Amino acid sequence: MKGPQRLHNSIIASNIVASIEPVATSEDVRENHLIERREEFLDLDFVGSTLPPWGNVVVQQGGSDVEVKSGNQPLAVSGKMAFGSEIRVQFLEEANEEILSRRVLMLSRSNKVRSALELYESMKCSGLQPNVHACNSLLSCLIRNGLLDYALRVFEFMRTNEITTGHSYSLILKAVEHAQGFDSALDMFVGFGGYSRQKKDFDVIVYNTMISVCGRVNNWIETEKLWRSMKEDGLIGTRVTYSLLVCIFARCSQNELALDAYNEMIQNGLEPGDDVTQAVIGSCTREGKWDLALNLFENMLNGRLKPNLISCNALINSLGKAGEVKLAFKVHSIIKILGHTPDVYTWNGLLTALYKANQHADALQLFESIKTEQSSELNVHLYNTALMACQKLGLWEKSLQLLWQMETSELPVSTSSYNIVIHACEIARKPKIALQVYEHMVHRKCTPDTLTYLSLIRGCIWGSLWAEVEEILGVAPDVSLYNAVIQGMCLRGKFESAKKLYTRMRESGLKPDGKTRALMLQNLQRKI
């Protein structure tokens, strides 16, 4: 008899779990009954049992022969166990399910994983059912010890007996995500009935878990689907739910969704935390809703919360773009009160605010104070803003001075920086200085672009430096440059030169723009 013999080998009489002394006369009867039940349960032993497929789950345990796979095949584990030997099924003299469940619970909490699993299996073989608390605790213990294959078996037992809770689903989904990644966890969730309209025993905890899983890979599309599915199931999100939604959407630059989640959170009477408020401030500033961002910022201060420097900088930047310079500087003063040290983003926001408000002299003054007090904070963006302010004020000498300072400070001077200075010289009618800057730029192996040549050509035309104009055209025969030169010649009365250049342009296959054609046509009519 192979069944009873194998059973006999697996039962260890010395490890009997008991709390009451059995009646001697009934022991044989109970043992025979137990053996019959075990033959039913252990026709194939615990190690060889199978589970239904759950998507594409693959679980492997290093150092053992344990492997769980699923595609269209049921989950299965090979005969060699992660413990190094087979799980022992024990003879139970105690038959009270609550008492035994409590023991499974305590063993699991004590991290005695083998003892807890053996007692759990022994209960099943005896026709006893561990309660939901015991099973959840065992699940947690198995997952904590990296035994996902066993955890999957326990979980399937719970599903079969309809004793799963949101905590059960949450534990198993997080474990699968940790072991096999986001896709496996999502496949399992869908296999459990996620996104379907059928009745399922999911609660908010399950949805929070999956939203968190999606957030770890910044998958805002699945996050939104989970949010909609949760509402379709008639569930109301918790503070954790909306905190996750807002932060994920904000992090993925889905600002409208972040604001929608925040508004729903407020409508449900939930108080947003520090992280949520700061994420929403960031979303508001990116959407140009500076008034809402400022309101949230003030609410944080009134609630004795401390906005971080990132939120303060985002608000300053948004206020600056909206032309609210005074409010931007008010937030700057609050930064100091909060104990933050203004950084390069703070100064860039303030400088940009002054420049956009046409307060160019104030922008230069602020730049000089930054250079004096916190020169380490200076970067290319701050220098470029100061250079543009010089350009607007016609301070070409000051722009040259700042350009040399950039070079000596070993900052990477870009083409745009040189272009700003060349344009400042053009506005100041200093074409020869502009040409010197251009030559210096080329000497430093900084590549000029079309804007560089256009600014030089305009300056040379107004300075009547025609030889230099021809030289620039020879270096960069671009259609926009030809248009600029022809138009400049016509405006300066050099119609013959313009006509020759126009003919050369057409012969080169370059197509003049509408203004150039109109000027040439007007010139021909004059001659007639």
Coordinates of C-alpha atoms in Angstrom, one line a residue, residues 438 453 470-478 481:
Y438 CA 32.3 87.3 -33.5
Y453 CA 25.1 86.2 -38.9
E470 CA 30.0 90.1 -48.6
E471 CA 32.5 88.2 -46.4
I472 CA 29.7 86.9 -44.1
L473 CA 27.6 85.9 -47.1
G474 CA 30.5 83.9 -48.4
V475 CA 30.9 82.1 -45.1
A476 CA 27.2 81.3 -44.6
P477 CA 25.2 81.5 -47.9
D478 CA 21.8 81.1 -46.2
L481 CA 20.9 86.1 -44.9

